[in-house]
Short mmCIF file of C-alpha atoms in Angstrom, two decimals:
data_model
loop_
_atom_site.label_atom_id
_atom_site.label_comp_id
_atom_site.label_asym_id
_atom_site.label_seq_id
_atom_site.Cartn_x
_atom_site.Cartn_y
_atom_site.Cartn_z
CA MET H 1 -31.06 -89.98 -77.60
CA SER H 2 -34.17 -90.66 -79.65
CA GLN H 3 -35.29 -88.96 -82.80
CA GLN H 4 -38.84 -88.12 -83.68
CA LEU H 5 -40.28 -87.76 -87.12
CA VAL H 6 -42.15 -84.47 -87.23
CA LEU H 7 -44.73 -84.08 -89.98
CA ASP H 8 -46.91 -81.07 -90.45
CA SER H 9 -50.62 -81.43 -91.09
CA GLY H 10 -50.17 -80.63 -94.79
CA THR H 11 -47.79 -83.53 -95.25
CA GLU H 12 -50.08 -85.84 -93.31
CA ASP H 13 -53.03 -84.78 -95.47
CA ALA H 14 -50.96 -85.36 -98.62
CA LYS H 15 -49.94 -88.80 -97.34
CA GLN H 16 -53.56 -89.66 -96.62
CA MET H 17 -54.55 -88.58 -100.14
CA ALA H 18 -51.76 -90.74 -101.58
CA ARG H 19 -52.97 -93.71 -99.52
CA ILE H 20 -56.47 -93.22 -100.88
CA LEU H 21 -55.11 -92.99 -104.42
CA TYR H 22 -53.16 -96.22 -103.98
CA LEU H 23 -56.36 -97.93 -102.84
CA VAL H 24 -58.42 -96.47 -105.71
CA HIS H 25 -55.74 -97.52 -108.22
CA ALA H 26 -55.85 -101.01 -106.69
CA CYS H 27 -59.66 -101.19 -106.85
CA THR H 28 -59.79 -100.08 -110.46
CA PHE H 29 -56.90 -102.41 -111.24
CA PHE H 30 -58.54 -105.48 -109.71
CA PHE H 31 -62.11 -104.81 -110.79
CA SER H 32 -61.54 -103.42 -114.29
CA LEU H 33 -57.98 -104.64 -115.07
CA GLY H 34 -56.85 -101.02 -114.97
CA MET H 35 -59.30 -99.66 -117.53
CA LEU H 36 -60.69 -97.17 -114.99
CA SER H 37 -57.30 -96.23 -113.55
CA PHE H 38 -57.31 -93.01 -115.54
CA LEU H 39 -59.65 -91.58 -112.86
CA PRO H 40 -57.14 -91.71 -109.97
CA LEU H 41 -54.40 -90.84 -112.48
CA ILE H 42 -56.05 -87.44 -113.05
CA VAL H 43 -56.02 -86.83 -109.30
CA ASN H 44 -52.33 -87.87 -109.18
CA TYR H 45 -51.52 -85.25 -111.79
CA LEU H 46 -53.53 -82.60 -109.93
CA LYS H 47 -52.12 -83.34 -106.47
CA ARG H 48 -48.46 -83.92 -107.39
CA PRO H 49 -47.48 -80.22 -107.68
CA GLU H 50 -48.82 -79.58 -104.16
CA THR H 51 -46.37 -82.14 -102.74
CA ASN H 52 -43.08 -80.77 -104.13
CA GLY H 53 -40.26 -81.31 -101.66
CA THR H 54 -41.96 -84.13 -99.77
CA ILE H 55 -41.80 -87.91 -100.00
CA VAL H 56 -45.37 -87.90 -101.25
CA HIS H 57 -44.23 -86.31 -104.53
CA SER H 58 -42.23 -89.45 -105.35
CA HIS H 59 -45.29 -91.59 -104.63
CA HIS H 60 -47.44 -89.62 -107.07
CA THR H 61 -44.70 -89.98 -109.69
CA TRP H 62 -44.49 -93.72 -108.89
CA MET H 63 -48.24 -94.18 -109.45
CA ILE H 64 -48.21 -92.12 -112.66
CA ARG H 65 -45.29 -94.08 -114.12
CA SER H 66 -46.86 -97.37 -113.04
CA PHE H 67 -50.02 -96.46 -114.92
CA TRP H 68 -48.29 -95.46 -118.15
CA PHE H 69 -45.95 -98.45 -118.26
CA TYR H 70 -48.89 -100.76 -117.56
CA VAL H 71 -50.80 -99.15 -120.46
CA LEU H 72 -47.74 -99.55 -122.68
CA TRP H 73 -47.43 -103.28 -121.95
CA MET H 74 -51.16 -103.85 -122.34
CA VAL H 75 -51.05 -102.17 -125.77
CA VAL H 76 -48.02 -104.27 -126.78
CA GLY H 77 -49.94 -107.36 -125.69
CA GLY H 78 -52.97 -106.20 -127.66
CA ILE H 79 -50.92 -105.74 -130.81
CA LEU H 80 -49.42 -109.20 -130.40
CA PHE H 81 -52.87 -110.65 -129.69
CA ALA H 82 -54.01 -109.41 -133.11
CA THR H 83 -51.65 -111.92 -134.72
CA LEU H 84 -52.30 -115.64 -134.39
CA ILE H 85 -48.70 -116.43 -133.58
CA GLY H 86 -48.46 -113.72 -130.91
CA ILE H 87 -51.44 -114.81 -128.81
CA PRO H 88 -49.45 -116.91 -126.30
CA VAL H 89 -46.85 -114.13 -125.99
CA ALA H 90 -49.63 -111.57 -125.51
CA TRP H 91 -51.10 -113.58 -122.64
CA LEU H 92 -47.66 -113.89 -121.08
CA ILE H 93 -47.06 -110.12 -121.39
CA TRP H 94 -50.48 -109.36 -119.88
CA CYS H 95 -49.89 -111.70 -116.93
CA VAL H 96 -46.43 -110.30 -116.23
CA ALA H 97 -47.73 -106.72 -116.56
CA TRP H 98 -50.55 -107.50 -114.14
CA LEU H 99 -48.16 -108.96 -111.56
CA TRP H 100 -45.74 -106.06 -112.02
CA LYS H 101 -48.49 -103.47 -111.49
CA ALA H 102 -49.75 -105.31 -108.40
CA TYR H 103 -46.20 -105.33 -107.01
CA ARG H 104 -45.81 -101.59 -107.64
CA LEU H 105 -49.09 -100.75 -105.91
CA ILE H 106 -48.31 -102.92 -102.88
CA ARG H 107 -44.72 -101.71 -102.58
CA GLY H 108 -45.74 -98.07 -102.94
CA PHE H 109 -48.45 -98.36 -100.31
CA LEU H 110 -46.12 -100.10 -97.85
CA ASP H 111 -43.28 -97.62 -98.43
CA LEU H 112 -45.65 -94.69 -97.98
CA ASN H 113 -46.76 -96.10 -94.63
CA SER H 114 -43.08 -96.50 -93.67
CA ASN H 115 -42.34 -92.86 -94.65
CA LYS H 116 -39.99 -93.93 -97.44
CA PRO H 117 -39.77 -92.11 -100.77
CA MET H 118 -40.04 -94.11 -103.96
CA PRO H 119 -37.02 -94.53 -106.25
CA VAL H 120 -38.14 -92.49 -109.25
#
């Protein structure tokens, strides 16, 4: 006996929008180090209520949280960078934050394509 995953067109459209948002987040992340990520973030906030009860809702939440934690760590790095002693630590924080954000974007995109919700 085989099982089929049945998705309605609304869910498929929401998944496609989430895929696009992952890609836009990635583009802004790689080309502006996340400074332009507020643009897809606005769309995440607008589209998330439409996806209540679906796996896509967890993906929007995942992208939103990824953005805000990335901003938090970049600000912490910036504060440390303002002190002479904290400059090496700031660079370390920025590098780790960059790798962490890249991981979250890749994992989210792959899990969305595998129809898995994100652990939020």
